[in-house]
Coordinates of C-alpha atoms in Angstrom, one line a residue:
M28 CA 13.1 4.5 -7.4
E29 CA 12.6 8.6 -8.8
A30 CA 12.4 11.8 -7.7
R31 CA 9.0 13.2 -9.4
H32 CA 8.9 16.2 -11.8
E33 CA 5.3 16.7 -12.8
S34 CA 2.3 19.4 -11.6
E35 CA -1.0 17.4 -11.3
S36 CA -3.2 20.1 -11.2
L37 CA -7.2 19.0 -12.7
S38 CA -7.7 19.9 -16.2
P39 CA -12.1 21.1 -15.9
P40 CA -13.2 17.7 -18.5
Q41 CA -11.1 15.8 -15.7
I42 CA -13.5 17.5 -12.9
A43 CA -16.5 17.2 -15.0
A44 CA -15.5 13.1 -15.5
M45 CA -15.2 13.1 -11.6
R46 CA -17.8 14.7 -10.8
R47 CA -19.8 12.7 -13.2
S48 CA -18.5 9.3 -11.3
M49 CA -18.4 10.4 -8.2
T50 CA -22.3 11.6 -8.6
S51 CA -23.6 8.5 -10.6
G52 CA -20.8 6.8 -12.1
R53 CA -18.9 4.1 -9.8
M54 CA -16.7 6.1 -8.3
A55 CA -20.5 6.8 -5.8
L56 CA -22.4 3.8 -5.9
T57 CA -20.4 0.2 -6.4
R58 CA -17.9 0.2 -3.5
R59 CA -20.7 -0.8 -1.1
S60 CA -23.8 -3.3 -1.4
L61 CA -27.0 -0.9 -2.2
L62 CA -29.4 -3.1 -2.9
R63 CA -28.4 -4.3 1.4
A64 CA -27.2 -1.3 2.2
G65 CA -30.1 1.1 1.0
G66 CA -29.4 3.5 -0.5
A67 CA -25.8 5.9 -1.9
G68 CA -25.3 7.3 1.0
A69 CA -24.8 11.5 1.1
I70 CA -21.5 12.7 -1.2
A71 CA -19.2 15.5 0.0
V72 CA -18.4 17.1 -3.0
G73 CA -16.2 20.3 -1.6
G74 CA -13.4 18.3 -2.9
L75 CA -13.4 19.4 -6.5
G76 CA -12.5 22.8 -5.8
A77 CA -9.9 22.0 -4.1
L78 CA -8.3 19.9 -6.6
G79 CA -9.2 22.3 -9.9
G80 CA -8.0 25.4 -8.2
C81 CA -4.1 24.4 -7.6
G82 CA -2.2 21.6 -8.9
I83 CA 0.1 19.8 -6.2
P84 CA 3.7 21.1 -6.3
P85 CA 6.5 19.4 -8.0
A86 CA 7.4 15.8 -5.5
G87 CA 10.5 15.9 -5.5
R88 CA 11.3 14.1 -2.4
T89 CA 13.2 10.3 -2.8
D90 CA 11.5 7.3 -1.3
A91 CA 14.4 6.9 1.0
N92 CA 13.4 10.0 2.5
N93 CA 9.9 10.2 2.7
A94 CA 10.5 6.2 4.6
S95 CA 8.9 6.5 8.2
D96 CA 10.5 5.4 10.9
D97 CA 8.1 2.3 12.1
H98 CA 6.3 2.6 15.1
S99 CA 5.2 -1.4 14.3
D100 CA 7.0 -3.1 17.2
E101 CA 5.7 -0.3 19.9
E102 CA 3.0 0.8 18.9
K103 CA 0.3 -2.3 19.0
K104 CA -1.6 -0.5 16.4
V105 CA -2.6 -0.4 12.6
N106 CA -5.4 2.5 11.2
F107 CA -6.9 1.5 8.3
S108 CA -9.2 3.6 6.0
N109 CA -11.7 1.8 3.7
W110 CA -15.0 1.9 1.6
S111 CA -18.4 2.2 3.5
E112 CA -19.4 -1.7 3.0
Y113 CA -16.5 -2.6 1.6
M114 CA -15.8 -5.5 4.7
D115 CA -17.8 -8.1 6.0
I116 CA -19.8 -7.5 9.1
S117 CA -21.6 -9.3 11.9
E118 CA -25.5 -9.3 11.1
D119 CA -26.0 -7.0 13.8
K120 CA -23.5 -5.0 12.1
K121 CA -21.4 -4.0 15.4
R122 CA -18.9 -5.7 14.1
H123 CA -16.4 -6.9 11.4
P124 CA -15.3 -10.6 12.4
T125 CA -12.5 -10.9 9.8
L126 CA -10.7 -7.8 11.9
D127 CA -11.7 -9.1 15.1
E128 CA -9.7 -12.4 14.6
F129 CA -6.8 -10.2 13.1
Q130 CA -6.9 -7.9 16.0
R131 CA -7.7 -10.9 18.1
R132 CA -4.3 -13.6 16.5
T133 CA -2.1 -10.7 16.0
G134 CA -2.7 -8.8 19.4
I135 CA -2.6 -5.4 17.0
A136 CA -6.0 -2.6 17.0
V137 CA -7.0 -2.2 14.4
K138 CA -8.8 1.8 14.1
Y139 CA -11.1 1.0 11.1
T140 CA -12.4 4.0 9.5
E141 CA -15.0 3.6 6.4
D142 CA -13.9 7.7 5.9
I143 CA -13.4 7.4 2.2
N144 CA -16.7 8.2 0.6
D145 CA -15.0 8.3 -3.7
N146 CA -11.8 9.3 -4.5
V147 CA -11.5 12.8 -5.5
E148 CA -12.4 14.1 -2.6
F149 CA -10.6 11.9 -0.7
F150 CA -7.5 12.8 -2.7
G151 CA -8.2 16.5 -1.8
K152 CA -9.0 15.4 1.9
I153 CA -5.2 14.2 2.1
K154 CA -3.6 15.4 -0.2
P155 CA -2.0 19.1 1.6
Q156 CA 0.1 16.9 4.0
L157 CA 0.7 14.1 1.8
A158 CA 2.1 17.1 0.1
A159 CA 4.2 18.8 2.6
G160 CA 5.9 15.1 3.7
Q161 CA 3.3 14.8 6.9
N162 CA 1.7 11.7 8.1
I163 CA -1.8 11.6 7.0
G164 CA -3.3 9.6 10.6
R165 CA -3.8 6.3 8.1
D166 CA -1.6 3.5 8.1
L167 CA -3.3 1.6 5.2
I168 CA -5.9 3.4 2.5
C169 CA -8.1 1.7 -0.3
V170 CA -8.2 3.5 -3.5
T171 CA -8.8 2.7 -7.6
D172 CA -6.4 1.8 -9.7
W173 CA -6.2 5.2 -11.3
L174 CA -5.5 6.8 -8.1
A175 CA -3.2 4.9 -6.4
A176 CA -1.6 5.4 -9.9
R177 CA -1.3 8.7 -9.7
M178 CA 0.2 8.9 -6.1
I179 CA 2.7 6.0 -6.3
R180 CA 3.5 8.7 -9.6
L181 CA 4.7 11.0 -7.2
G182 CA 6.2 9.5 -4.6
W183 CA 4.3 9.6 -1.7
M184 CA 2.7 5.9 -1.2
Q185 CA 6.0 3.3 0.8
K186 CA 7.5 0.6 -1.1
L187 CA 5.8 -3.1 0.5
D188 CA 8.4 -5.7 2.1
A189 CA 7.6 -8.1 0.4
A190 CA 9.1 -10.1 3.9
N191 CA 6.4 -9.3 5.5
L192 CA 3.9 -10.2 2.6
P193 CA 4.1 -14.3 2.1
H194 CA 0.4 -14.7 1.8
A195 CA 0.0 -11.8 -0.5
Y196 CA 2.9 -11.8 -2.7
A197 CA 1.7 -16.3 -3.3
N198 CA -1.8 -15.2 -2.9
L199 CA -2.2 -12.4 -5.5
A200 CA -3.9 -14.4 -9.0
E201 CA -2.2 -13.7 -11.8
G202 CA -4.7 -11.4 -13.5
F203 CA -3.7 -9.3 -10.9
R204 CA 0.3 -8.6 -10.4
T205 CA 1.5 -6.5 -13.5
P206 CA -1.3 -3.2 -13.7
D207 CA 1.3 -0.8 -15.9
W208 CA 1.9 1.5 -13.1
D209 CA 3.1 -0.4 -10.3
P210 CA 4.1 -3.7 -11.7
G211 CA 4.9 -6.2 -9.9
R212 CA 3.6 -5.1 -6.4
A213 CA 6.2 -2.4 -5.5
Y214 CA 4.0 -0.4 -3.0
S215 CA 0.3 -2.0 -3.3
Y216 CA -2.3 -4.7 -3.6
T217 CA -5.3 -6.3 -4.7
W218 CA -8.7 -5.2 -2.0
T219 CA -10.9 -6.5 -4.8
G220 CA -11.6 -6.8 -9.1
I221 CA -14.4 -4.9 -10.4
P222 CA -15.6 -5.6 -14.2
A223 CA -17.2 -4.6 -16.2
V224 CA -19.4 -6.9 -18.7
I225 CA -22.9 -6.6 -20.9
A226 CA -26.5 -8.1 -17.9
Y227 CA -29.4 -7.7 -20.7
N228 CA -33.9 -8.5 -19.1
K229 CA -34.1 -11.2 -20.8
K230 CA -38.1 -10.7 -20.8
A231 CA -37.7 -7.3 -22.0
T232 CA -35.8 -8.8 -24.5
G233 CA -38.0 -11.6 -25.6
G234 CA -35.9 -14.3 -24.4
R235 CA -32.9 -13.3 -26.6
K236 CA -29.6 -13.9 -25.0
V237 CA -26.8 -10.3 -25.7
T238 CA -23.2 -11.1 -25.2
S239 CA -21.7 -8.2 -27.4
I240 CA -21.3 -4.6 -27.7
T241 CA -22.2 -5.0 -31.1
Q242 CA -25.8 -6.3 -30.5
L243 CA -25.7 -3.3 -27.8
L244 CA -25.2 -0.6 -30.4
E245 CA -26.2 -2.1 -33.8
D246 CA -29.9 -4.3 -33.0
P247 CA -32.3 -3.0 -34.0
K248 CA -35.1 -4.9 -31.3
L249 CA -32.9 -3.0 -28.5
K250 CA -33.5 0.2 -29.7
G251 CA -34.5 3.2 -27.5
R252 CA -33.2 1.0 -25.2
V253 CA -29.8 0.1 -24.5
G254 CA -27.6 1.9 -21.9
M255 CA -24.5 2.5 -21.1
L256 CA -22.0 3.3 -18.4
T257 CA -20.9 7.1 -17.7
E258 CA -16.8 5.5 -16.9
M259 CA -15.2 6.5 -19.7
R260 CA -12.8 3.2 -19.6
D261 CA -15.7 1.0 -19.1
T262 CA -17.5 1.8 -21.9
V263 CA -14.8 2.6 -24.5
G264 CA -12.7 -0.1 -23.6
L265 CA -15.4 -2.6 -24.2
T266 CA -16.2 -1.2 -28.4
L267 CA -12.4 -1.1 -28.4
L268 CA -12.4 -4.5 -27.1
D269 CA -15.5 -5.2 -29.8
M270 CA -13.2 -3.7 -32.6
G271 CA -10.4 -5.2 -32.6
K272 CA -7.7 -2.7 -30.7
R273 CA -6.8 -3.4 -27.1
P274 CA -7.4 -0.6 -24.9
E275 CA -3.9 -1.8 -23.0
N276 CA -2.5 0.1 -25.9
V277 CA -4.9 2.1 -27.5
T278 CA -4.2 5.0 -29.1
A279 CA -5.7 8.3 -30.0
D280 CA -6.6 7.1 -33.4
D281 CA -8.3 3.9 -31.7
Y282 CA -9.9 6.5 -29.0
D283 CA -11.7 8.3 -31.9
A284 CA -12.4 5.6 -34.2
A285 CA -13.8 4.0 -30.6
L286 CA -16.1 6.7 -30.1
A287 CA -18.0 7.7 -33.6
R288 CA -18.6 4.3 -33.4
I289 CA -21.0 5.3 -30.4
Q290 CA -21.5 8.2 -31.7
K291 CA -23.4 6.7 -34.2
A292 CA -25.9 4.4 -32.2
V293 CA -26.8 7.6 -30.2
D294 CA -27.6 9.6 -33.5
R295 CA -29.8 6.7 -34.0
G296 CA -31.3 6.6 -30.4
Q297 CA -30.4 2.7 -30.5
I298 CA -28.6 4.1 -26.4
R299 CA -31.0 5.3 -23.8
R300 CA -29.1 7.1 -21.7
F301 CA -25.3 7.0 -19.7
T302 CA -26.1 5.5 -16.8
G303 CA -23.8 5.0 -13.7
G304 CA -25.3 2.6 -11.5
E305 CA -29.2 4.3 -11.1
Y306 CA -29.1 1.6 -13.8
T307 CA -30.1 -1.3 -12.1
G308 CA -33.3 0.1 -11.7
D309 CA -34.1 0.4 -14.8
L310 CA -32.6 -3.1 -16.2
G311 CA -34.1 -4.6 -13.0
Q312 CA -38.5 -3.6 -14.5
G313 CA -37.2 -3.9 -17.9
D314 CA -37.1 -0.5 -19.2
L315 CA -33.8 -0.8 -20.1
A316 CA -33.5 -4.3 -21.7
A317 CA -29.6 -4.3 -21.9
C318 CA -26.5 -2.8 -21.3
V319 CA -23.3 -1.8 -19.8
A320 CA -23.0 -2.9 -15.8
W321 CA -20.1 -3.3 -12.9
A322 CA -20.6 -6.9 -11.7
G323 CA -21.1 -6.5 -7.9
D324 CA -24.3 -5.0 -8.1
L325 CA -25.4 -7.7 -10.3
V326 CA -24.8 -10.2 -8.3
Q327 CA -26.9 -8.7 -6.4
L328 CA -29.6 -7.6 -8.4
Q329 CA -30.2 -11.2 -9.4
L330 CA -31.1 -11.8 -6.3
D331 CA -34.5 -10.2 -6.9
K332 CA -34.3 -10.0 -10.3
P333 CA -33.7 -13.3 -11.8
Q334 CA -35.0 -11.7 -14.9
V335 CA -31.7 -10.1 -15.0
E336 CA -28.1 -12.2 -16.6
F337 CA -25.1 -11.1 -17.8
A338 CA -22.6 -12.1 -19.9
V339 CA -19.1 -11.6 -20.8
P340 CA -18.7 -10.5 -24.6
D341 CA -16.0 -13.2 -26.5
A342 CA -13.3 -9.5 -27.4
G343 CA -13.3 -9.9 -24.0
Y344 CA -15.0 -7.6 -20.8
M345 CA -12.8 -5.2 -19.4
T346 CA -11.4 -4.7 -15.6
S347 CA -10.9 -1.9 -12.5
T348 CA -9.4 -2.1 -9.1
D349 CA -9.5 -1.1 -5.9
N350 CA -6.1 -1.3 -4.2
L351 CA -4.8 -1.2 -0.4
L352 CA -1.1 1.0 0.2
I353 CA 0.8 2.8 2.7
P354 CA 1.5 6.4 2.8
N355 CA 4.4 8.0 3.6
K356 CA 4.8 8.5 7.2
A357 CA 2.7 6.3 8.3
R358 CA 3.6 5.0 12.0
H359 CA 2.5 1.7 11.3
K360 CA 3.7 -0.1 7.6
K361 CA 4.9 -3.6 9.2
N362 CA 1.7 -3.7 11.5
A363 CA 0.1 -2.4 8.3
E364 CA 1.9 -5.0 6.0
R365 CA 0.8 -8.2 8.1
L366 CA -3.2 -6.5 7.5
I367 CA -2.8 -6.8 4.1
D368 CA -1.3 -10.3 4.1
Y369 CA -4.2 -11.1 6.7
Y370 CA -6.3 -10.5 3.8
Y371 CA -4.2 -13.1 1.3
E372 CA -5.7 -16.0 4.0
P373 CA -8.0 -17.9 1.5
K374 CA -10.6 -18.1 4.8
N375 CA -10.4 -14.8 5.3
A376 CA -10.2 -13.6 1.5
A377 CA -13.3 -15.6 1.2
Q378 CA -15.3 -13.7 4.1
V379 CA -14.9 -10.1 2.0
A380 CA -16.2 -11.7 -1.1
A381 CA -18.9 -13.5 0.4
F382 CA -20.1 -10.0 1.6
I383 CA -18.8 -7.8 -1.6
N384 CA -19.6 -9.7 -4.1
Y385 CA -16.3 -8.1 -6.7
V386 CA -13.9 -10.1 -8.1
C387 CA -11.7 -12.0 -5.0
P388 CA -7.7 -11.4 -6.4
V389 CA -7.5 -14.1 -4.1
D390 CA -5.5 -17.3 -5.2
G391 CA -7.1 -21.5 -3.5
V392 CA -9.6 -19.0 -2.4
R393 CA -13.3 -21.1 -4.7
D394 CA -12.8 -23.6 -1.1
E395 CA -13.4 -22.0 1.7
L396 CA -15.8 -20.1 -0.4
A397 CA -17.7 -22.8 -0.2
K398 CA -18.1 -23.4 3.1
I399 CA -20.1 -20.2 2.7
D400 CA -21.9 -20.2 -0.1
K401 CA -21.7 -22.9 -2.7
D402 CA -23.3 -20.8 -5.4
L403 CA -21.0 -17.9 -5.0
A404 CA -18.1 -20.0 -5.2
E405 CA -19.2 -21.1 -8.6
N406 CA -20.2 -17.4 -10.1
P407 CA -17.4 -16.5 -12.0
L408 CA -18.0 -12.6 -11.4
I409 CA -17.0 -13.6 -8.1
I410 CA -14.5 -15.9 -8.6
P411 CA -13.4 -16.3 -12.3
D412 CA -13.2 -19.1 -14.7
E413 CA -9.7 -19.9 -16.4
E414 CA -11.7 -18.8 -19.7
M415 CA -13.7 -15.6 -18.5
T416 CA -10.3 -14.7 -16.8
A417 CA -8.1 -14.9 -20.5
K418 CA -10.8 -12.3 -20.9
S419 CA -9.5 -9.8 -19.4
H420 CA -8.6 -6.1 -20.2
A421 CA -7.7 -2.6 -18.7
F422 CA -7.8 0.2 -20.2
R423 CA -4.3 1.4 -20.5
S424 CA -3.0 4.6 -17.7
L425 CA -3.1 7.9 -19.3
S426 CA -0.5 11.3 -19.1
S427 CA -2.9 13.7 -17.9
E428 CA -2.5 15.6 -21.6
E429 CA -4.1 11.7 -22.5
E430 CA -6.7 11.6 -19.7
T431 CA -8.1 15.8 -20.6
A432 CA -8.0 15.1 -23.7
F433 CA -9.8 12.0 -24.0
E434 CA -12.5 12.9 -21.0
E435 CA -13.1 16.3 -23.0
K436 CA -13.8 14.0 -25.9
F437 CA -16.1 11.3 -23.8
T438 CA -18.9 14.3 -21.8
K439 CA -19.6 15.9 -25.5
L440 CA -20.6 12.9 -27.0
T441 CA -22.5 11.4 -23.5
G442 CA -24.0 14.7 -22.9
A443 CA -22.7 15.4 -19.2

């Protein structure tokens, strides 16, 4: 890999967008089952000042210089940082069964820490050490695709050794294999997929189905009872798809046209509000008749609110991912790779999927998940069928300049 030379300071629009996500958006809410956990927990925002106050130094080191001295053979341990409520857990809340089995099988002790509350805060925490070429004390981290892309681009993550990842290489579902920010998954593997689809309360709609963004934006019977997300890529991406455009190669003109369409709906009073994960309460109660929603929320919401249904638009839906990466200077790279590979064995992947209820990226998991819960195994929000998989789209990677411009316009639209 070539050395990186780019400034990665965040502009005010980017910081505003991330603050919005941290307090009400997917960064803050969708990594854990809120209905099960009972609350979002405290979100620390101190990292924003550090991110906005200074740029990241140019990353001029090469992969060779960043390679760690791997102590995996003599130190049978691995340090794994993840989001809260993002791992299977025992009924007494004291153990993580799959991690216990990994330790029993391999003799590698796992220090598992739920210390990622949001991407921005975590990035602010580890950035100084990564920029200085230092060990951050973690062998494996889980972050969202946009942040994974940023850190790979900066040369701060280690290239994975395919020899240690036979199950991951063989079982990664096709739809997750070639993100534009890490083609061929040289540096990352997916922990879970996060679809954005349409949800509706069939009592509030009088039994009518809501299956398209056109209905959300234009159906007069839904006026004032529509919700869209504060996450730019999901809301704009779905609108682009509805307009026959591909988020994978969106242009500035395409983006502006999508915003203009949403703005018309705002001006007509069609959209009640732009929300983060708090839409679940309004949707369940019927205050929102229909909205853009995240799949994992719906799996949980439907347990108590069977009147809530979802639709995958014929035009397609948006998917983002959370991803496993190994930082530079990690002491236990091979052990971390073995842990990644372990979670690509279908039996282990099924146990995690049964708990977190987001899209599982592991082929062959359905039969194992059916042994745990047949309904979950048949839920396309967890294991998409071929038809749904074919409709999945991802917003293309944006340059820092593009992201600044796009977020600034979206912020004006949403009034955030």
